[in-house]
Coordinates of C-alpha atoms and ligand atoms in Angstrom, one line a residue:
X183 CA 13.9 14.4 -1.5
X184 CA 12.0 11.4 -2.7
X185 CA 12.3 11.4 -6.5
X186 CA 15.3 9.3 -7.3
X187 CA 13.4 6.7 -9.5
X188 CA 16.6 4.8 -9.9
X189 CA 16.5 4.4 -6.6
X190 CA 13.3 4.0 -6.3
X191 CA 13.0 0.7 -8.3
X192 CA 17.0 -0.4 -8.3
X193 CA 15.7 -4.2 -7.3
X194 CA 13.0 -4.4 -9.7
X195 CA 14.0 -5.7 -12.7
X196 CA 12.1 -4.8 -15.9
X197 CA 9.6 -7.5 -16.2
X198 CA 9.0 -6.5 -12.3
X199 CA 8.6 -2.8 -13.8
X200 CA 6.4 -3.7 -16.6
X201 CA 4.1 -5.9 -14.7
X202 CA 3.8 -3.0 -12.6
X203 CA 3.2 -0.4 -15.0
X204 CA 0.1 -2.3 -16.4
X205 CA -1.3 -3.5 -12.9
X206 CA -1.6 0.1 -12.0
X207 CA -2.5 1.3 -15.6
X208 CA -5.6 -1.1 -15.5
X209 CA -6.6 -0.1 -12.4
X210 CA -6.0 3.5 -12.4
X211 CA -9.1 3.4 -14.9
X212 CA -12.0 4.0 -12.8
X213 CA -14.1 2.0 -15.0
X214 CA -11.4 -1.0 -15.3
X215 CA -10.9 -1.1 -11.6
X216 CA -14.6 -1.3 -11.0
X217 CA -15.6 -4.3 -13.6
X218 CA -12.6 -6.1 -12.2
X219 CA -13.5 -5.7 -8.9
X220 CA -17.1 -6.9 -9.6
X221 CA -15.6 -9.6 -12.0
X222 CA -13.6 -10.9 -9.3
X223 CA -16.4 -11.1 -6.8
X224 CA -18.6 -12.9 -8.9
X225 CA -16.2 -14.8 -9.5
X226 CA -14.7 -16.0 -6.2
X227 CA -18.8 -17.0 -5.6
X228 CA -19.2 -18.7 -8.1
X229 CA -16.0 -21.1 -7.2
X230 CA -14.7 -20.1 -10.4
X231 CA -10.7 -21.1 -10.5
X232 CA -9.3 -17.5 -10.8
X233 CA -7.0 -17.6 -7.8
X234 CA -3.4 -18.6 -10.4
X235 CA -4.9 -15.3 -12.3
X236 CA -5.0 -13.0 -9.4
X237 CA -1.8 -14.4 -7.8
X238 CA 0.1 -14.0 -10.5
X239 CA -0.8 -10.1 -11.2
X240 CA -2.7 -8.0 -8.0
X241 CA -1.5 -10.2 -5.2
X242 CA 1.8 -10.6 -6.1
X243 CA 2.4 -7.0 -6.3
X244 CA 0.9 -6.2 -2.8
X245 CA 2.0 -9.4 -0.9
X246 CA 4.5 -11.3 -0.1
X247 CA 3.4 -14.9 0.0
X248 CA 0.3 -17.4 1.6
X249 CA 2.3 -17.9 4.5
X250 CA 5.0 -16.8 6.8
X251 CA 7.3 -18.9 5.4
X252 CA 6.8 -17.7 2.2
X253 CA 7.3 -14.3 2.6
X254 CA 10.7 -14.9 3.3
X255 CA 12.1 -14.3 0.0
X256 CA 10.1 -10.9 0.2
X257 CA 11.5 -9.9 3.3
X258 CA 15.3 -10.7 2.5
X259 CA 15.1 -8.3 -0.8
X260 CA 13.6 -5.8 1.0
X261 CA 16.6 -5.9 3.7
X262 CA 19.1 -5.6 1.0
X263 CA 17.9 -2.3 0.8
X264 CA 17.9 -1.8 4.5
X265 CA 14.1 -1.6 4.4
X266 CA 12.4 -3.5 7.1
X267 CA 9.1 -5.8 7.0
X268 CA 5.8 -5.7 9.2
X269 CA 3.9 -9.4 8.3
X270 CA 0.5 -8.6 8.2
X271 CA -2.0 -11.2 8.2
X272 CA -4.6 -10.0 5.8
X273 CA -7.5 -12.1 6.1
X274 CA -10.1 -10.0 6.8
X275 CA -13.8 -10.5 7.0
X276 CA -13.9 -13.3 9.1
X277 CA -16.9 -14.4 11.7
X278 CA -16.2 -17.2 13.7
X279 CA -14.1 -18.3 16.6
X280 CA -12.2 -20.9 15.1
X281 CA -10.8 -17.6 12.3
X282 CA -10.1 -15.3 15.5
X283 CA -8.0 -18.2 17.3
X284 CA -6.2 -18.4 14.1
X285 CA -5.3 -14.7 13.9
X286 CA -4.5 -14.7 16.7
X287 CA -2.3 -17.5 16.7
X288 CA -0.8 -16.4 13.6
X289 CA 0.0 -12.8 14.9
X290 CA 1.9 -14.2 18.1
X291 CA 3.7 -16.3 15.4
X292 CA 4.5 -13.3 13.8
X293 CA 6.0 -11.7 16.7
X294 CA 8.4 -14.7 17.6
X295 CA 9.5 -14.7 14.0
X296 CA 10.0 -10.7 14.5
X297 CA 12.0 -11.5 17.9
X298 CA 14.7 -13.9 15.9
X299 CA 15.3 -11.4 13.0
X300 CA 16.4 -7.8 13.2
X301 CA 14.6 -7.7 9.1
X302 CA 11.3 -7.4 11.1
X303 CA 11.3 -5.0 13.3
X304 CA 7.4 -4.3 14.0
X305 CA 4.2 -7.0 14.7
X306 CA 0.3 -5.7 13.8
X307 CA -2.8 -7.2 13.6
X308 CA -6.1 -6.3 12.9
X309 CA -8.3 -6.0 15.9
X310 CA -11.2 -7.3 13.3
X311 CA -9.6 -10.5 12.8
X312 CA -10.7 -11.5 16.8
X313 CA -14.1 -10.5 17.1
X314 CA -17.3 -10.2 15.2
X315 CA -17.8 -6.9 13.8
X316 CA -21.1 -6.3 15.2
X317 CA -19.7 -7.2 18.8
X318 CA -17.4 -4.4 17.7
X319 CA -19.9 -1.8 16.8
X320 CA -22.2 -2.7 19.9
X321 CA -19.3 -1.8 22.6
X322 CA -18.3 0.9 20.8
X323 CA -21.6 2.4 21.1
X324 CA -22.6 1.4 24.7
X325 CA -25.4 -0.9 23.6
X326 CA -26.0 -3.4 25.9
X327 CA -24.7 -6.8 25.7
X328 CA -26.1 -10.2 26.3
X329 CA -24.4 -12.7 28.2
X330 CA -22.9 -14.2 25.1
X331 CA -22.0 -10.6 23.8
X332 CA -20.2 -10.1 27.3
X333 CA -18.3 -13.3 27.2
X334 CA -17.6 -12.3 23.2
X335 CA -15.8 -8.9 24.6
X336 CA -14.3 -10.7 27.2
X337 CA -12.6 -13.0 24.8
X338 CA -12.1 -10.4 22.4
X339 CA -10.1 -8.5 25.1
X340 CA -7.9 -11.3 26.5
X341 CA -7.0 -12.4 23.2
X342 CA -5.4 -8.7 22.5
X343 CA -4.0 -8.8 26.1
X344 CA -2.1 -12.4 24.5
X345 CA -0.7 -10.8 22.4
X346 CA 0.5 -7.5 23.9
X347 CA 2.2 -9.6 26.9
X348 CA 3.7 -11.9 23.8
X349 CA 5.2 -8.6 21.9
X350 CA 5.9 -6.6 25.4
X351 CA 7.7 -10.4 26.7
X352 CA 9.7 -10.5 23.4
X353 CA 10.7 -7.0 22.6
X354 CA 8.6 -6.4 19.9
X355 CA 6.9 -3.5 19.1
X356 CA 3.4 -4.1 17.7
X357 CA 0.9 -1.8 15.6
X358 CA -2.8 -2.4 16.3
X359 CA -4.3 -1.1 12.8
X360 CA -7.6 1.5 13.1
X361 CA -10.6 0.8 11.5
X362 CA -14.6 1.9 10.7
X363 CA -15.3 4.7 13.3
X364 CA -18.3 3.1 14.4
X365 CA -16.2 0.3 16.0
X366 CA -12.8 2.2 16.9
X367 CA -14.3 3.1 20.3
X368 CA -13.8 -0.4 21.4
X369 CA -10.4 -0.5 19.8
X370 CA -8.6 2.4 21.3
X371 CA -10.4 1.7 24.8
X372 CA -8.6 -2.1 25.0
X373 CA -5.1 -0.2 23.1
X374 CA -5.0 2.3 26.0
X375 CA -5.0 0.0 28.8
X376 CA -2.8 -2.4 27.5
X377 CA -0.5 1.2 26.5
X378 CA -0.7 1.7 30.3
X379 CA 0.0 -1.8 31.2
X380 CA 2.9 -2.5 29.0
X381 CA 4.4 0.9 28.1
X382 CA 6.0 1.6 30.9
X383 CA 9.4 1.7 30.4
X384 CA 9.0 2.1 26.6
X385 CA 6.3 1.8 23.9
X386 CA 5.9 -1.3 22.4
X387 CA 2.2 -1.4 21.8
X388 CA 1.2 0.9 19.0
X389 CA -2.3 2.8 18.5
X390 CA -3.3 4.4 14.9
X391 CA -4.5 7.5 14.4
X392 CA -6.8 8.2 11.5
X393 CA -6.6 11.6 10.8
X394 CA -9.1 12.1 8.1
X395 CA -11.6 12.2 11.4
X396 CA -12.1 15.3 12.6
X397 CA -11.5 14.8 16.4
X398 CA -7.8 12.8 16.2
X399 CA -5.7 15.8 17.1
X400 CA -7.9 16.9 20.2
X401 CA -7.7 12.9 21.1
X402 CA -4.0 12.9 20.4
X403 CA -3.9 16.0 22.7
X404 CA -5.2 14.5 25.4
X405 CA -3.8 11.2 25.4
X406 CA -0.4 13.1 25.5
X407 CA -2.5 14.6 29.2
X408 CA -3.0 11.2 30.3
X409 CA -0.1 9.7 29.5
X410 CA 2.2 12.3 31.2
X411 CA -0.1 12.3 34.4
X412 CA -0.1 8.5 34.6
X413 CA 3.4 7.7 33.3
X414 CA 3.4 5.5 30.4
X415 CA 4.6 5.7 26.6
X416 CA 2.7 6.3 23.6
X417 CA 3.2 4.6 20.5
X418 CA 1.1 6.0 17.4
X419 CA 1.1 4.9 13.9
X420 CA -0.6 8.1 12.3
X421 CA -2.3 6.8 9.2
X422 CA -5.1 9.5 6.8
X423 CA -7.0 6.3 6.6
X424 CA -8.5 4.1 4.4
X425 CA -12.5 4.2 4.9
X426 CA -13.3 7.1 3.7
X427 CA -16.1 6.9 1.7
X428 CA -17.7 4.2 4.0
X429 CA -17.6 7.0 6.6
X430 CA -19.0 9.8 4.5
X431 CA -21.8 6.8 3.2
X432 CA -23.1 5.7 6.5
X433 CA -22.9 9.0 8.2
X434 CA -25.6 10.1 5.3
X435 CA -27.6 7.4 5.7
X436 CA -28.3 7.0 9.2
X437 CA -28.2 11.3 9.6
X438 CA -25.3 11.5 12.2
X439 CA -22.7 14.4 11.8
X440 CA -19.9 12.8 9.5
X441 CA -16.8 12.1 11.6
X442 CA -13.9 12.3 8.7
X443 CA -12.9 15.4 6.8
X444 CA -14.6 16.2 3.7
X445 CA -11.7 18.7 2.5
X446 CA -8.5 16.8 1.7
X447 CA -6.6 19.6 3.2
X448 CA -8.2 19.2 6.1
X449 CA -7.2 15.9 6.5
X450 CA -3.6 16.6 5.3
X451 CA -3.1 19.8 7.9
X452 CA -3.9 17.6 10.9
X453 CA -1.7 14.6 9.8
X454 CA 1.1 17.3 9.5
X455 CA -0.2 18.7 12.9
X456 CA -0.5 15.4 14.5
X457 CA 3.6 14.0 13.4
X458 CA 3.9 17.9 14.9
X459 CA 2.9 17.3 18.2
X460 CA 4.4 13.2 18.1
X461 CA 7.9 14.9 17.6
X462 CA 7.8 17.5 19.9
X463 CA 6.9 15.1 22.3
X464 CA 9.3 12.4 21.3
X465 CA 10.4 12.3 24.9
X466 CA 7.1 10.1 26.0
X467 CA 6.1 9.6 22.3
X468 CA 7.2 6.9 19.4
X469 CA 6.1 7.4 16.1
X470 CA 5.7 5.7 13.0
X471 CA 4.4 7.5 9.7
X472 CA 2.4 5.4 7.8
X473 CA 2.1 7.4 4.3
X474 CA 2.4 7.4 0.7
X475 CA 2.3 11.2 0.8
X476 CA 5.5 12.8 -0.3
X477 CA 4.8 16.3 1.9
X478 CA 4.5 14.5 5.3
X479 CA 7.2 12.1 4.7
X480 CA 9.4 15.7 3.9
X481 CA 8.2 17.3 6.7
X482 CA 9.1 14.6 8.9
X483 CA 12.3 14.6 7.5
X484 CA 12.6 18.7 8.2
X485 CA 11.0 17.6 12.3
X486 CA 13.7 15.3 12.9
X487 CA 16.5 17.9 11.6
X488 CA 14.7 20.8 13.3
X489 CA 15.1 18.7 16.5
X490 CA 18.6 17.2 16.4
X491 CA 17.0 13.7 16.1
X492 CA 19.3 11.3 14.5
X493 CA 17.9 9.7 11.5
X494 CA 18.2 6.3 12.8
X495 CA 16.1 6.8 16.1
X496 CA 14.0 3.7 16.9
X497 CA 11.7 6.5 17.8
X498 CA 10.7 7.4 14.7
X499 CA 9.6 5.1 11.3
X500 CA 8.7 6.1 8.0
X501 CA 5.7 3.3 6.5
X502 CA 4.3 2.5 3.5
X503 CA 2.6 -0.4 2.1
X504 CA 4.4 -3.3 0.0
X505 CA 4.1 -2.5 -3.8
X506 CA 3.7 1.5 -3.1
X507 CA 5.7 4.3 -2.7
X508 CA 9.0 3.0 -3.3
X509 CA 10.1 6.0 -3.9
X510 CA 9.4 7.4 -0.6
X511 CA 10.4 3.5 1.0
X512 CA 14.0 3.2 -0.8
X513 CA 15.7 6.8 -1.2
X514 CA 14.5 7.3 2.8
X515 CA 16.0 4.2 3.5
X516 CA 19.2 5.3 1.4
X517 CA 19.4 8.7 3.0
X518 CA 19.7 6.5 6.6
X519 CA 15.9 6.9 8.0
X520 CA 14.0 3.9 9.5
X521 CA 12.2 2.9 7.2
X522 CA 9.5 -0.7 7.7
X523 CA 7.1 -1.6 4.7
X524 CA 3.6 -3.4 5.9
X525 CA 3.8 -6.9 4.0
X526 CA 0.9 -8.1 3.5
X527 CA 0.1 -12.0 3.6
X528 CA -2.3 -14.9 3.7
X529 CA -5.1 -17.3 1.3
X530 CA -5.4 -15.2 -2.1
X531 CA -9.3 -15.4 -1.0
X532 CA -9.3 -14.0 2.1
X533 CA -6.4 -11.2 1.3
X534 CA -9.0 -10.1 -1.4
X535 CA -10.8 -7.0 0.1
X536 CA -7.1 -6.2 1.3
X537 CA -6.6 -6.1 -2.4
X538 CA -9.6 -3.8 -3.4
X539 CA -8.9 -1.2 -1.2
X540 CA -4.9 -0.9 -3.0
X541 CA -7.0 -0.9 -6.4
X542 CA -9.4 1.5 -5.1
X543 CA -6.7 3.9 -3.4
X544 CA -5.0 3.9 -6.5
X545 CA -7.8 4.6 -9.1
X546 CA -7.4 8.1 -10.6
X547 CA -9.9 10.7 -9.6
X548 CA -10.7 13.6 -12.3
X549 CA -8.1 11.9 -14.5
X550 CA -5.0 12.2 -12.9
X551 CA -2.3 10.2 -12.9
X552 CA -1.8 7.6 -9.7
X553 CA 1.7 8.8 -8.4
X554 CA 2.4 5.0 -9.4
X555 CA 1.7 5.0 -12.5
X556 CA 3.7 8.5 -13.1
X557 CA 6.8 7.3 -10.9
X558 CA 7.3 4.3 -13.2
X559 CA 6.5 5.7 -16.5
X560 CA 9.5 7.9 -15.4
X561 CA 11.5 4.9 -14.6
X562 CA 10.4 3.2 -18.0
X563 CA 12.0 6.5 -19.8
X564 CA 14.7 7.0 -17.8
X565 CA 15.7 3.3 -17.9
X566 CA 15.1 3.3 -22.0
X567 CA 17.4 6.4 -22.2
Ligands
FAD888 C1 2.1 1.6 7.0 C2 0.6 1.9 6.8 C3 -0.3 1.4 7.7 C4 -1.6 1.7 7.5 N1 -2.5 1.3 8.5 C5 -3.8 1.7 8.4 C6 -4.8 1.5 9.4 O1 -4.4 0.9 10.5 N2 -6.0 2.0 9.3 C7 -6.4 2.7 8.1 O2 -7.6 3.1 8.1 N3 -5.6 2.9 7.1 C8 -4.3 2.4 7.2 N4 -3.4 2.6 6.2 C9 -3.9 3.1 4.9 C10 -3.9 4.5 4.8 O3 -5.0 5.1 5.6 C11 -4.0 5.0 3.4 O4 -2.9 4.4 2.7 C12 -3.9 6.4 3.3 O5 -5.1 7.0 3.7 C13 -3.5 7.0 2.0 O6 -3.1 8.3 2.4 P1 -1.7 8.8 2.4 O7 -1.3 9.3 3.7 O8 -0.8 7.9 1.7 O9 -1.7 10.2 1.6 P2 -2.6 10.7 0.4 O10 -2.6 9.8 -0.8 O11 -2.1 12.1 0.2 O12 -4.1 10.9 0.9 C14 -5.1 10.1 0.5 C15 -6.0 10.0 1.8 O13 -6.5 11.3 2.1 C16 -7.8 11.2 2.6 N5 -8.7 11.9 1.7 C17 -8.9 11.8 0.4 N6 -9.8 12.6 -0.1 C18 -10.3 13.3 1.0 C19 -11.2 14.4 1.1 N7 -11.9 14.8 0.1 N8 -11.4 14.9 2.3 C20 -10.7 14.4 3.4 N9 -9.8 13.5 3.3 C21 -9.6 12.9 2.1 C22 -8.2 9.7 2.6 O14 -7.8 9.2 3.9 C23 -7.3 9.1 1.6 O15 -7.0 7.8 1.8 C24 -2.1 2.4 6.4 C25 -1.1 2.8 5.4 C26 0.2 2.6 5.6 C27 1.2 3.1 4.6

């Protein structure tokens, strides 16, 4: 369904290709991937001038520029290939008001620049880039807050209700992206009401669903309740999700029953369950699949058949992250699908731990091959032949 590397990689040229092949060579070595990642912390404390280095290899795989503006060129090629582009504004790790203002301000930018061109047709942000983490954590868990903390959630909230009105004003969907467990209670609480308050004739605010944690497709299940009984679209972006080991880490440490899967399949059976229930209730329900995996993108294919929904449905998105899975990105796109690719973009600095999580995702466990590394080695030969 997928494996047309041709396809796959018809805009790269072979420099692209080779560049490629040894980015994900060097960091499919666990022990590589590990001393660069150290090497490149040290670094970046020490001031030392490595940010040409890392632009010119990691970052310019993953991302599309500093700036909007300098994504542009990204976002044209990838709409020659009728793939669309979500700007993501990668800084991450950020503490203090003036940073959150700035998200913020750059996310509503984003959405304006989405409203002018049909080559972007999502906005996200990173509810982390608004608000201190702890502030995060402490709602999530019902602590109770100061009067600063209350005026922090306070601001926190209005500044995702800006930029709901700005997307649900401008006819722009918009994906808020999930995060640590221990702060995702105070995510999907502010997501739901502003689901409520704007998704009423249609969805344009997005929740994700992490479904390596054990309790997404009962939550799924009753959002679905709630949202028939009180009248308003969903719109998911179901993710497996990227914190894994964090959650497996802390859960140890601090003796609570781990919230994420430990079994792969596991993890894989409820993301296949949850795009289940999302298409069977496409009537209230928009969906975007946000995966490299090559079984759930096929099986989304088969739902859509088994359904009689057209390919192009804005319903319904296929997602994968700039610089992986074109395989699954371009022959979907060929084939006639919806297909949007997360571009990530910002200072090399703060786009960085953005950056370790691609290398870490792609590091080989037990010696396998990263399905990078194996779809453009089969490029490479095919291309040589
Ligand atoms: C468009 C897009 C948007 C994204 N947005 C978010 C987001 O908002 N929040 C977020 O957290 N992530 C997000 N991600 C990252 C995403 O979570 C990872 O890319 C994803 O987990 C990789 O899984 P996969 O679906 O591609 O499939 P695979 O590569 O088949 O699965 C790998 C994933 O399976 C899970 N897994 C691995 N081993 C085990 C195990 N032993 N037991 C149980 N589960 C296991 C982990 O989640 C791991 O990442 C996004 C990805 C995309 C493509």
């Amino acid at each position: 369904m997928f494996d047309n590397t041709k396809v796959a990689f018809e805009d790269k040229t072979d420099k692209d290709l080779n560049r490629a092949y040894f980015l994900f060579k060097a960091i499919s070595n666990p022990f590589i991937s590990k001393t660069l990642t150290v090497f490149v912390k040290i670094a970046i404390f020490f001031r030392f001038p490595i940010s040409g280095l890392i632009k010119a290899t990691v970052y310019k795989h993953f991302c599309g520029g500093t700036t909007i503006e300098n994504s542009q060129e990204t976002i044209d090629k990838l709409w020659e290939a009728h793939i669309g582009t979500i700007l993501d504004f990668s800084a991450e790790g950020k503490e203090n008001e003036e940073d959150f203002n700035r998200a913020m301000n750059e996310t509503i930018a984003s959405i304006k620049k989405a409203k002018t061109e049909s080559s972007i047709p999502f906005s996200v942000f990173k509810p982390t880039g608004l608000a201190k983490f702890s502030l995060l954590e402490k709602i999530s868990n019902n602590s109770e807050l100061s009067e600063g903390e209350k005026f922090g959630q306070d601001t926190f909230e209005s500044r995702i209700e800006n930029i709901c009105k700005t997307a649900a004003d401008n006819k722009v969907p918009l994906f808020i992206d999930a995060e640590e467990s221990w702060i995702q209670n105070a995510i999907d609480d502010i997501t739901i009401r502003m689901m409520k308050k704007f998704n009423q004739k249609e969805a344009w605010i997005f929740n994700t669903l992490q479904l390596y944690r054990n309790d997404r497709v009962k939550h799924l299940e009753e959002l679905l309740i709630t949202a028939r009984e009180e009248n308003f679209f969903i719109g998911l972006k179901l993710v497996r999700g990227a914190y894994h080991e964090q959650e497996i880490e802390r859960a140890k440490e601090e003796g609570y029953d781990c919230p994420v899967h430990l079994r792969k399949e596991d993890t894989d059976s409820d993301y296949n369950q949850a795009l289940t229930l999302c298409i069977e209730n496409i009537d209230i329900v928009s969906v975007c699949a946000g995966t490299h995996n090559e079984e759930s993108s096929a099986l989304l294919v088969e739902l859509l058949e088994k359904h009689n929904i057209s390919k192009d449905d804005k319903r319904v998105y296929f997602s994968q992250l700039l610089g992986m899975s074109d395989h699954i990105s371009y022959n979907a796109a060929k084939k006639g699908f919806n297909v949007v690719k997360y571009v990530p973009y910002g200072p090399v600095k703060d786009v960085l731990p953005y950056l370790v999580r691609r290398a870490k995702e792609n590091t080989s466990i037990a010696g396998q091959m990263s399905r990078e590394l194996s779809n453009i080695i089969q490029e490479k030969q095919r291309r040589k032949s």
